[in-house]
Each structure stands twice: as C-alpha cells, then as structure tokens.
mmCIF file of C-alpha atoms and ligand atoms in Angstrom:
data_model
loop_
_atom_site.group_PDB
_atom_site.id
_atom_site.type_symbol
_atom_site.label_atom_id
_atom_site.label_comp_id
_atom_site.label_asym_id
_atom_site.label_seq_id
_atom_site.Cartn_x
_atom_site.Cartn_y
_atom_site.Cartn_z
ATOM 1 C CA UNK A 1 125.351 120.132 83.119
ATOM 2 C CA UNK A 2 123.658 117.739 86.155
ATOM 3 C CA UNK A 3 120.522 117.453 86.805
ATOM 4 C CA UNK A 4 119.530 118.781 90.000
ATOM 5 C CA UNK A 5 117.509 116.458 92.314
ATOM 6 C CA UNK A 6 115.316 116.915 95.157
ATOM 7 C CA UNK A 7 113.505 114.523 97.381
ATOM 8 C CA UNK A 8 109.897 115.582 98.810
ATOM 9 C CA UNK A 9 107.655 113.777 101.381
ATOM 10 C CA UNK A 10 104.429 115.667 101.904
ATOM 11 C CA UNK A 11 102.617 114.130 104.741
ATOM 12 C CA UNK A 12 98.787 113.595 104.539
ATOM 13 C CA UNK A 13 98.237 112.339 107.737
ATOM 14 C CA UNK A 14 99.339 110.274 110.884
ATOM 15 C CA UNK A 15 98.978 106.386 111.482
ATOM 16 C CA UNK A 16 98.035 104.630 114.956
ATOM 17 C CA UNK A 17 101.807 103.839 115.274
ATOM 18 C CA UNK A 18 102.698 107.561 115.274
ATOM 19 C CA UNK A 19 104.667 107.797 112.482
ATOM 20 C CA UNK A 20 103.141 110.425 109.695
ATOM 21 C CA UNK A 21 101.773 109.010 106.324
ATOM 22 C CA UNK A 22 103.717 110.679 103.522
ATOM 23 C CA UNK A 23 104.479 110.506 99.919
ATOM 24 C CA UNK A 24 108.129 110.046 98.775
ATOM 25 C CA UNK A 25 108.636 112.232 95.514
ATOM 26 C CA UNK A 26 111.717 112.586 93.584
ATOM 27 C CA UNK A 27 111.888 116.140 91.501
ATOM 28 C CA UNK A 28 114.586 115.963 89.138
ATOM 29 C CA UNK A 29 114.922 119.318 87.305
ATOM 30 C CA UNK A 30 116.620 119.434 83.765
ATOM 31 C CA UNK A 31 118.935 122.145 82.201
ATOM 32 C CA UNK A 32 116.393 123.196 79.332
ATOM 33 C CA UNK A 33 112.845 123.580 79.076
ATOM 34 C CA UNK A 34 110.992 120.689 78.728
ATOM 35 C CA UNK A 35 107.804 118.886 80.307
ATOM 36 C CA UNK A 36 107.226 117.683 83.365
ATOM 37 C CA UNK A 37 106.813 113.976 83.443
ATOM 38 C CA UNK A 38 105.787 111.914 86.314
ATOM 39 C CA UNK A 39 106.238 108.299 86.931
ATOM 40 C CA UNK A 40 104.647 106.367 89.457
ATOM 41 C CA UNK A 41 104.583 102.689 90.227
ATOM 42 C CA UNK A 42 103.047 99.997 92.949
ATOM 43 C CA UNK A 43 99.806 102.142 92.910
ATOM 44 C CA UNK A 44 98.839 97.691 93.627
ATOM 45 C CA UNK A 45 100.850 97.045 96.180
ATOM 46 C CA UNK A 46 101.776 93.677 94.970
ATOM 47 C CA UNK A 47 103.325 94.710 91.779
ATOM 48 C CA UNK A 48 106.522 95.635 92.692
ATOM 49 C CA UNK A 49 108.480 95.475 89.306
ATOM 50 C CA UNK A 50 107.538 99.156 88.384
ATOM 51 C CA UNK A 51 109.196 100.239 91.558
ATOM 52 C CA UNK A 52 112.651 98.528 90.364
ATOM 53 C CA UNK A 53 112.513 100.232 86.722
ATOM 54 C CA UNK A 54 111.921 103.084 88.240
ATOM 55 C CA UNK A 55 114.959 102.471 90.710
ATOM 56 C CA UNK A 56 117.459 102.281 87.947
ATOM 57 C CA UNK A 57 115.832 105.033 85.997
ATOM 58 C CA UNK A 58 117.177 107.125 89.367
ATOM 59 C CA UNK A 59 120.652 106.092 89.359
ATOM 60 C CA UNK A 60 121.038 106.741 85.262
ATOM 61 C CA UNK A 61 119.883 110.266 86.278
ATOM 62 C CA UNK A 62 122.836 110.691 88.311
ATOM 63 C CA UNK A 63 125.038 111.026 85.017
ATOM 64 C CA UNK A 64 122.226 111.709 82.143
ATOM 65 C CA UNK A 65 121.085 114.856 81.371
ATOM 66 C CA UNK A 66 117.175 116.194 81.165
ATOM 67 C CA UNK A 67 115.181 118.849 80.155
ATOM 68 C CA UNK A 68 112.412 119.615 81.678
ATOM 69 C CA UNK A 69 111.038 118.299 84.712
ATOM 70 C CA UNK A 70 110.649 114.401 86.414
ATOM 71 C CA UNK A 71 108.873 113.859 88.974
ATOM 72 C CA UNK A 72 109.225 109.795 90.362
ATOM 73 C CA UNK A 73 106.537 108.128 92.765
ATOM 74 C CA UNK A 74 108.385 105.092 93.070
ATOM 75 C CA UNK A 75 105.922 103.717 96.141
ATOM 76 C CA UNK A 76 102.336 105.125 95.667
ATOM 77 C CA UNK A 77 100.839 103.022 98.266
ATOM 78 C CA UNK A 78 103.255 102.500 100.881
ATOM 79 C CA UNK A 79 101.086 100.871 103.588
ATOM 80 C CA UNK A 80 100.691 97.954 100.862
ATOM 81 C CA UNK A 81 103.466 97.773 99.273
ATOM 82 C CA UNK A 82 105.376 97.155 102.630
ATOM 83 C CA UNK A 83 103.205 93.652 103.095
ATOM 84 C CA UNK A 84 103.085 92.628 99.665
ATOM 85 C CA UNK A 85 99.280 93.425 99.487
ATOM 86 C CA UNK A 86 97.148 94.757 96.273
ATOM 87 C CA UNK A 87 94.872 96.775 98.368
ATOM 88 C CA UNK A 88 95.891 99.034 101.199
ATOM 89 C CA UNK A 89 95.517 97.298 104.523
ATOM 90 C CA UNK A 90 94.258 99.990 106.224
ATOM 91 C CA UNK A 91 90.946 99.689 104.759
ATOM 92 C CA UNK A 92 91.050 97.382 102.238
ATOM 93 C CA UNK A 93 90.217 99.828 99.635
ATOM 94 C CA UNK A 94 92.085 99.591 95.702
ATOM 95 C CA UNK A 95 93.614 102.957 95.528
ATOM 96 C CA UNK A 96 93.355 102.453 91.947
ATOM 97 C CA UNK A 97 89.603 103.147 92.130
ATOM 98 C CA UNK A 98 89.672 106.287 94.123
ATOM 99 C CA UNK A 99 90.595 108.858 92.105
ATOM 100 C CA UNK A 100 90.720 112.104 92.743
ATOM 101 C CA UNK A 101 90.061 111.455 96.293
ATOM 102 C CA UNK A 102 89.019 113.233 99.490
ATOM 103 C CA UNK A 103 91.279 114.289 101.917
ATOM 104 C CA UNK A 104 88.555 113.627 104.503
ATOM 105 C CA UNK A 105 87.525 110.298 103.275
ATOM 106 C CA UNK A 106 88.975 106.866 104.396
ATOM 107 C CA UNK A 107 92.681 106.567 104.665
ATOM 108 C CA UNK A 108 92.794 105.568 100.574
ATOM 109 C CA UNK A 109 90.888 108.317 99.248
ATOM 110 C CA UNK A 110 93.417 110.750 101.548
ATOM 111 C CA UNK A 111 96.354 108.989 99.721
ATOM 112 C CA UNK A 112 94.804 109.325 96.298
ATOM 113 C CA UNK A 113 93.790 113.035 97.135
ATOM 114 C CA UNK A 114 97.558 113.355 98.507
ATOM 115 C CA UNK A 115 98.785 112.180 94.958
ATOM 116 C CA UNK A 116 96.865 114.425 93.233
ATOM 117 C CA UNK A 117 97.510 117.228 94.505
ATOM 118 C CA UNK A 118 101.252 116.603 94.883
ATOM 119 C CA UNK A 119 101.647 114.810 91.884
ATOM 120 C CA UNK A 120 98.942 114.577 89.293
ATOM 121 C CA UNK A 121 98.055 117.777 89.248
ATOM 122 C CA UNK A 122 101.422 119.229 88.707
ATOM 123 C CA UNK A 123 102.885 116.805 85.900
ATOM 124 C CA UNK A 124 101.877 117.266 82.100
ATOM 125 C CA UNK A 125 103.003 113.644 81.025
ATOM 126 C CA UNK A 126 101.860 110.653 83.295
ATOM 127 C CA UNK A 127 103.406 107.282 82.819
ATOM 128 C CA UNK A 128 102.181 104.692 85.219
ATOM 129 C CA UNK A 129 103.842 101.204 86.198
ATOM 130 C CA UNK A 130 101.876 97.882 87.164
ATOM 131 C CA UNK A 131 103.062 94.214 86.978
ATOM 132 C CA UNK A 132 102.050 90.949 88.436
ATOM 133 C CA UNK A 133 101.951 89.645 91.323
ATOM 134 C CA UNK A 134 104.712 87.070 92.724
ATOM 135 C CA UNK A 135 102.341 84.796 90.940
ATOM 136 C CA UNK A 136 101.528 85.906 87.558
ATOM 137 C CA UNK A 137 103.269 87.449 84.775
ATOM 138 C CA UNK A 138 101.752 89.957 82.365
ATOM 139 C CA UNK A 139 103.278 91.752 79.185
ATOM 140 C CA UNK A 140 100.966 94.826 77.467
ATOM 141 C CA UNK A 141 100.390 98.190 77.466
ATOM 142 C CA UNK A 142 97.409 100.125 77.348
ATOM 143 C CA UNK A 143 96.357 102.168 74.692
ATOM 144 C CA UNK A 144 94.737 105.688 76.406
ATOM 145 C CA UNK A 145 94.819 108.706 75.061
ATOM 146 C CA UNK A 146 98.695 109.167 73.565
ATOM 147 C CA UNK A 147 99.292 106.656 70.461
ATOM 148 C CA UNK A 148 102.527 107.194 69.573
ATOM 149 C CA UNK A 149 103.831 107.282 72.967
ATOM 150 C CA UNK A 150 102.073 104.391 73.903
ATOM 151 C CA UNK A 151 103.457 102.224 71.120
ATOM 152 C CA UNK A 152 106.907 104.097 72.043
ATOM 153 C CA UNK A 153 107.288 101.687 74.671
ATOM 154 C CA UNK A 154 108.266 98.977 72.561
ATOM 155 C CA UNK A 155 105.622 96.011 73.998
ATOM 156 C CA UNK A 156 104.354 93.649 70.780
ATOM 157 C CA UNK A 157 100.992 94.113 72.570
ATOM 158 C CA UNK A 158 98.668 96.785 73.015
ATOM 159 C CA UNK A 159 95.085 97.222 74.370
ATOM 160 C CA UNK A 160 92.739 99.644 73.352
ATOM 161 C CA UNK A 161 90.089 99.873 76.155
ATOM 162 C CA UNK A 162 86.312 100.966 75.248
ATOM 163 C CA UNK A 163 85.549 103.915 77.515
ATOM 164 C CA UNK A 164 85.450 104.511 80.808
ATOM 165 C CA UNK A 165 87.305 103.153 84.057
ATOM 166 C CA UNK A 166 85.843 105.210 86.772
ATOM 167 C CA UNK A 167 88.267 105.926 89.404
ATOM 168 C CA UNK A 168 91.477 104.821 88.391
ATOM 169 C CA UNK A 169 94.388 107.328 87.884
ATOM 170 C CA UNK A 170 93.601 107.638 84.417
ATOM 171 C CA UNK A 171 89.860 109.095 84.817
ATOM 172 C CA UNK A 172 91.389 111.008 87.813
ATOM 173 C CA UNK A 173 93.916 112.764 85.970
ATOM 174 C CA UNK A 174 91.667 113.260 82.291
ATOM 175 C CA UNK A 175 88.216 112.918 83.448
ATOM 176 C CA UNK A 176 88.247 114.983 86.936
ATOM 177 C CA UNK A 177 91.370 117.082 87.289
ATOM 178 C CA UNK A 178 92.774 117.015 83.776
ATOM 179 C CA UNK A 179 90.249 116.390 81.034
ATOM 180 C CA UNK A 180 87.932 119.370 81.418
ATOM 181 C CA UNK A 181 90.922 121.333 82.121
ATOM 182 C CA UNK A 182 94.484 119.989 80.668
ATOM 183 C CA UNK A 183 93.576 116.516 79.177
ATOM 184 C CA UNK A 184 97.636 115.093 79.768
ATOM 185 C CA UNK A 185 98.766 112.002 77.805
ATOM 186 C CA UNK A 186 98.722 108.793 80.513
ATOM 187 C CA UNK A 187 100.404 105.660 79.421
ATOM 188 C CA UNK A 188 99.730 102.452 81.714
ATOM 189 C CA UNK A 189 102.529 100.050 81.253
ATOM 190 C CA UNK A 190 101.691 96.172 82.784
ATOM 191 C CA UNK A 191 104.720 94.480 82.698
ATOM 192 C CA UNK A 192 106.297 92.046 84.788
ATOM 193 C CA UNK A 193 105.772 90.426 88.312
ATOM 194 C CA UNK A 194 105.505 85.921 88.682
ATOM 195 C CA UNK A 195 108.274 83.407 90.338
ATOM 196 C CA UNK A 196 110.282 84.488 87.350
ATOM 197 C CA UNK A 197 113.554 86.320 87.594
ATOM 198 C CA UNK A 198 112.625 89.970 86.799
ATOM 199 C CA UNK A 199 115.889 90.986 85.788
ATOM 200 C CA UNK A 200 115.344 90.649 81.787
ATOM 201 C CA UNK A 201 111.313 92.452 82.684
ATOM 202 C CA UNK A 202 113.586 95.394 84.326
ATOM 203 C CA UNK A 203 115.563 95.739 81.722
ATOM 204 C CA UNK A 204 113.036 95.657 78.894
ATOM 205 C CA UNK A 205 111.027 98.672 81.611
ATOM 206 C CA UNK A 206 113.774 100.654 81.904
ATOM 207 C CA UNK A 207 114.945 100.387 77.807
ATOM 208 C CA UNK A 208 111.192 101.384 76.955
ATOM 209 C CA UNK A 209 110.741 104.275 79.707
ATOM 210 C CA UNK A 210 114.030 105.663 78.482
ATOM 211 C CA UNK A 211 112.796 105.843 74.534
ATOM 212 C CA UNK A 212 109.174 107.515 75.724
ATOM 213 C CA UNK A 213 111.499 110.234 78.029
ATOM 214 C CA UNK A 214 113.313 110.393 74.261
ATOM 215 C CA UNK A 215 110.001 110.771 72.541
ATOM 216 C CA UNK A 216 108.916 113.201 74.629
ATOM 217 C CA UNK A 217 112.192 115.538 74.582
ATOM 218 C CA UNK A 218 113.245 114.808 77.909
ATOM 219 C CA UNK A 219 116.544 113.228 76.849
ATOM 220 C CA UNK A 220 119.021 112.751 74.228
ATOM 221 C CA UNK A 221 118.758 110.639 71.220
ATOM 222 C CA UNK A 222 117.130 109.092 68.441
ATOM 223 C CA UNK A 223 113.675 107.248 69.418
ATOM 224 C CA UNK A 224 113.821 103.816 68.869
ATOM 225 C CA UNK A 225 110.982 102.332 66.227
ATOM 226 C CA UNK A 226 108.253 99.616 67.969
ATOM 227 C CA UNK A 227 108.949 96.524 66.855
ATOM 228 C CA UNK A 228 105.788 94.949 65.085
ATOM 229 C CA UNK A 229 103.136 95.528 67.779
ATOM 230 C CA UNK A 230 98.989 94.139 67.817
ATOM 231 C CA UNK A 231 96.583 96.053 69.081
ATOM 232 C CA UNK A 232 93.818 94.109 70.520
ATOM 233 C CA UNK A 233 89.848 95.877 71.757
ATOM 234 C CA UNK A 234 88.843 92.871 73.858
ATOM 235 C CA UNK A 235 90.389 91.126 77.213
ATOM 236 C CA UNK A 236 89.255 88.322 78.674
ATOM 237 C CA UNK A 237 90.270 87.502 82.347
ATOM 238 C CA UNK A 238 90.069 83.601 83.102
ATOM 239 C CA UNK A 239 90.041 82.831 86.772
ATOM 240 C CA UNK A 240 90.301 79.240 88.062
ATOM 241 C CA UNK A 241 86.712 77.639 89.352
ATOM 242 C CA UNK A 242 89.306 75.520 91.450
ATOM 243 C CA UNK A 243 92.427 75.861 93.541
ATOM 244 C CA UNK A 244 95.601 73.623 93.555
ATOM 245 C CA UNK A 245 98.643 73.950 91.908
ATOM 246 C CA UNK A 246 97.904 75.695 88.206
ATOM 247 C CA UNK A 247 100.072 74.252 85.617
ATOM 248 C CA UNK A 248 100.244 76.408 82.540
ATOM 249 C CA UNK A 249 100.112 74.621 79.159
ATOM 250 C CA UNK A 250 99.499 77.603 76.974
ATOM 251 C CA UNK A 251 102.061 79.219 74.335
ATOM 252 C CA UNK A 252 104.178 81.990 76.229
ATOM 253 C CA UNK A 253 103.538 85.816 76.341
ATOM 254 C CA UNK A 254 102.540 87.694 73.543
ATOM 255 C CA UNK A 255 101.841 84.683 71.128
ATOM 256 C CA UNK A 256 99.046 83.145 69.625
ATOM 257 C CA UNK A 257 96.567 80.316 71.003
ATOM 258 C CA UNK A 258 93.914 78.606 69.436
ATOM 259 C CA UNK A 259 90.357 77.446 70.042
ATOM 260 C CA UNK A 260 90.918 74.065 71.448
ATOM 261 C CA UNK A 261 93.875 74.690 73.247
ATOM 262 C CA UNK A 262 94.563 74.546 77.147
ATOM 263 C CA UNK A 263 95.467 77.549 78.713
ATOM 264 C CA UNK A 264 96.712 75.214 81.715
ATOM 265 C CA UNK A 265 95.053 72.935 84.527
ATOM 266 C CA UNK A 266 94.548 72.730 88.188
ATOM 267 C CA UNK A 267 95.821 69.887 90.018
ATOM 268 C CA UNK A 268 95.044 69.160 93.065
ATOM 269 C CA UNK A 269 98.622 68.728 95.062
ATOM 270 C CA UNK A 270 96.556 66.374 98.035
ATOM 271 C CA UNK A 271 95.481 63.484 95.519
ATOM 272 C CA UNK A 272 97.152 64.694 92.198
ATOM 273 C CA UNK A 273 94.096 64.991 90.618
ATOM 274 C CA UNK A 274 93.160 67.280 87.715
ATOM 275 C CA UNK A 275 90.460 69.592 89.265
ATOM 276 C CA UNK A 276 89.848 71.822 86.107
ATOM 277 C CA UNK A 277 91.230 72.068 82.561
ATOM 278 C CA UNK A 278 91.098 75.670 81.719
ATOM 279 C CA UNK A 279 90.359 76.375 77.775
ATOM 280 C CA UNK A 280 90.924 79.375 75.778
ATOM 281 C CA UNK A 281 88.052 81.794 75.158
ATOM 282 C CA UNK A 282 88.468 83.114 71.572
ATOM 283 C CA UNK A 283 89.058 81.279 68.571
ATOM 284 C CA UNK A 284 92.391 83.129 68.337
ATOM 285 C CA UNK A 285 93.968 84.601 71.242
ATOM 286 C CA UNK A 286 96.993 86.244 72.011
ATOM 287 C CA UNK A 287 98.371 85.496 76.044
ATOM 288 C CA UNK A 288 98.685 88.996 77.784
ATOM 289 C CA UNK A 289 98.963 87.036 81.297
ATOM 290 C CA UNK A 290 99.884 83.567 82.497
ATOM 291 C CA UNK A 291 101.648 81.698 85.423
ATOM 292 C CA UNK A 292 105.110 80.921 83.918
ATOM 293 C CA UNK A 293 105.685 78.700 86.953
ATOM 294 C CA UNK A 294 103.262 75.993 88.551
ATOM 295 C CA UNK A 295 102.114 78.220 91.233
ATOM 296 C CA UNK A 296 99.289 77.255 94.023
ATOM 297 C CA UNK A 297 95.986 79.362 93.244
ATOM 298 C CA UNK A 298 93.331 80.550 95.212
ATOM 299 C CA UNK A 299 89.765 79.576 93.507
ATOM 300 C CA UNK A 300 88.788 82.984 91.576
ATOM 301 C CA UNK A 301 92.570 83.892 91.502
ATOM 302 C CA UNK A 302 94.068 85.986 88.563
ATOM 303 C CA UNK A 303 94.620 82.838 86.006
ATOM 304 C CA UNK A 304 94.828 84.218 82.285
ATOM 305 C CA UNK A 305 94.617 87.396 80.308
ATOM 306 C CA UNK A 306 94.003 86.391 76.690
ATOM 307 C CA UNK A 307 93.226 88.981 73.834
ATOM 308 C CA UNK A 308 90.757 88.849 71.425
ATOM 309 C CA UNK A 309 92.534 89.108 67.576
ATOM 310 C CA UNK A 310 89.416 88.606 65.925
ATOM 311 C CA UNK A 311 89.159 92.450 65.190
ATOM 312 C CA UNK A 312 92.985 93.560 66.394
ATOM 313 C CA UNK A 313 94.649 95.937 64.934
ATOM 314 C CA UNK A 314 98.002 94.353 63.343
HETATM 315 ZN ZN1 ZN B 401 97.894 97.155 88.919
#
C-alpha cells in the first residue's frame, strides 16, 4: 500500500511583481489511522538545511509506508529564503515572532496567519527545522513540551528553555491556537548550516526525523534509544565586539570548554591584527554553536552558543 500524496499552494496574497504569494504544502496521507504530523523548515530564511532533510524525507515517502497524516512546509518563508535572508525582505519582519498572525497586518503577519490556518491549525504533532547560517554551525534541540520525543531525535544536547517566547511558532501553536484548546507536542530541532559540507548534518536530520515519525506511529519499526544526551537550562549567545575574520579555537560541537579557554579570536584581515579574544562565559560549558571555518563577521554577528552545565541535566 502507497502513500497517497498531494501538493497544496494556498495563496494569501499578491506581490508588486504580480505573481500570488502562496504556501507550498505537501499532504501525504497514510493507509491506517494515525496523526497528523507537520514539518516545516526555513521559517529563517537563511537556514536552509531543514529544507534538504525535509527533501529526502519526500523522496523515502515515495516507497515507505505511513499511517496517518504528513503534512511538509519545506519553504515557510519563501520571499527570504529565495535571497538567503533571515528576515523576510518585504518588511524586514522575523516571521518567527509573529505568531498567530493577521491576515490584514504587514506582509509577515499574513504569512504567519497563512501558516496557521493552513498548517498549524490542522496538524496534531509539529516538528520544526532551523540551522545556521552559511556562517555558523549549531547542534541542539529544544526541550518544549514533548520529552520523549524531543530526546527521540538523537542530538547529545538538549535545552530546556524557562518560559515564554512570545510569538514564535511554538507560543502560536500552544499558547494562542493550541494551548487553551489542543496543547500539540512541538519539537524545534537546530541543526546544521556553516561553510561546512552539510551532507553528514542531512543525514544525521533525516536518521532522527525518521525515529520521531517511528515514535510517534507514523512508520514502521523499532525506535532507536538516544545516545547519552545533556540537558542544559541556560544559553549564552557571544557576539563579537569586533569584525574581521573569526578564528575559532574552542573544542567542537557538543563538548566541553572550560573557564579560561578561548572560544576563538577576531583578526583583523587589513593588518593581521588580533582585534578581540573571545572567552568562554561559564566555568563549564558545552559548545551548542561555533564557526567551524574562519569566516568574516559582522561586529554583533552570531559568534557562540555555549551551555551552562553547572545545573544540566546529565
Ligand atoms: Zn531559526
């Protein structure tokens, strides 16, 4: 038995060019019952590896039966996705912080209110994709409101926010159209993304997405156990005071740094000078996000993501 696959693209509006703003939806509809579990990635339009996991997720389905229902956002924000761009260009606007929406605000709270009603409001099970940029590389998954599917994943680390993130998909799908009414499990996988061949980050995305669709019941087979995984409460987000070329001299992702340590430097590539040393904030850290090549930074640029393990949960 096949799956049986259907591609949607309700338009929201028009753009200046002519052409009509749309969604692109994939509905794949399973043999037996099951739930129905959406995917979406590139909600930043710079973080393009969710996109590809979700790419080869499609072409398994071609020969891999479900139950239930998926439904796959592969590009939630078109418009800045197509120019490499974190916000949409439109209006400058993080579509991340505009959930629900309003179809008769600005042109990013139309596309959030666009997505959910087409999509968040119709899935039970949302599982949303961010990376880095072509600069940075990150490696965690957040911890929100479904443990076990979370850790199901199969990252080493985890992050356990403290309430609340207004307006991103997760307070728009539990907080205004799901929590008072259906309260559906979100996981927020950040994987991904630097001057780094992604094939080995695609592969790891698509191995992990494929043992959550098992632990949910949406396919076949055993559920793989996480490997050893550390939960951390606290994030820190270190920014260069300086831009140049940042030259990364911390540990890689996902293991441990020390007080004392560098997490890298900015040189500056005019006069080869070292601009800034960047140190590590906690006594013991864990890297979540680094530059794995020397990349040229912007002052104020994403730099590091290091967690906190004084207080994670191991
Ligand atoms: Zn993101």
């Amino acid at each position: 038995m096949t799956n049986t696959m259907t591609i949607r693209r309700p338009r929201f509006t028009t753009h200046a060019d002519g052409t009509d703003a749309t969604l692109t939806i994939h509905e794949i509809i399973g043999s037996g019952d099951g739930p129905t579990v959406g995917i979406s990635a590139s909600i930043h339009g710079n973080e393009p590896t969710g996109t590809e996991i979700i790419l080869e997720l499609f072409r398994l389905l071609q020969s891999t039966p479900i139950r239930g229902r998926l439904m796959l956002l592969p590009v939630a924000n078109p418009r800045a996705y197509a120019v490499n761009h974190r916000f949409t260009p439109i209006d400058e606007l993080n579509l991340n912080r505009e959930f629900p929406g309003d179809p008769r605000g600005n042109y990013t709270q139309q596309l959030a209110a666009a997505i959910t009603r087409e999509f968040l409001e119709v899935i039970d099970v949302h599982l949303d994709f961010h990376s880095g940029t072509d600069r940075p590389t990150v490696d965690y998954v957040y911890l929100w409101n479904d443990e076990a599917l979370s850790r199901s994943f199969g990252s080493t680390v985890l992050y356990r926010p403290q309430p609340s993130r207004e307006g991103t998909t997760f307070s728009g799908t539990t907080k205004v159209v799901t929590l008072d009414r259906r309260n559906i499990p979100v996981v927020v996988v950040e994987l991904g993304g630097g001057i780094v061949d992604q094939k080995p980050y695609v592969k790891r995305g698509i191995a992990g997405l494929l043992n959550m669709l098992r632990q949910l019941g949406v396919m076949e087979g055993d559920v793989i156990p996480p490997p050893p995984q550390t939960v951390v409460k606290g994030i820190k987000t270190i920014r260069p005071t300086q831009a140049g070329l940042l030259e990364t001299m911390a540990p890689p992702l996902g293991q441990v740094i020390h007080k004392g340590q560098l997490l890298g430097r900015v040189v500056s590539p005019y006069t080869f000078e070292t601009l800034e040393e960047i140190p590590t904030p906690y006594d013991n850290g864990i890297m979540i996000l680094s530059h794995l090549s020397r990349n040229l930074v912007e002052s104020g640029d994403y730099g590091y993501m290091v967690g906190d393990l004084d207080g994670a949960e191991t």
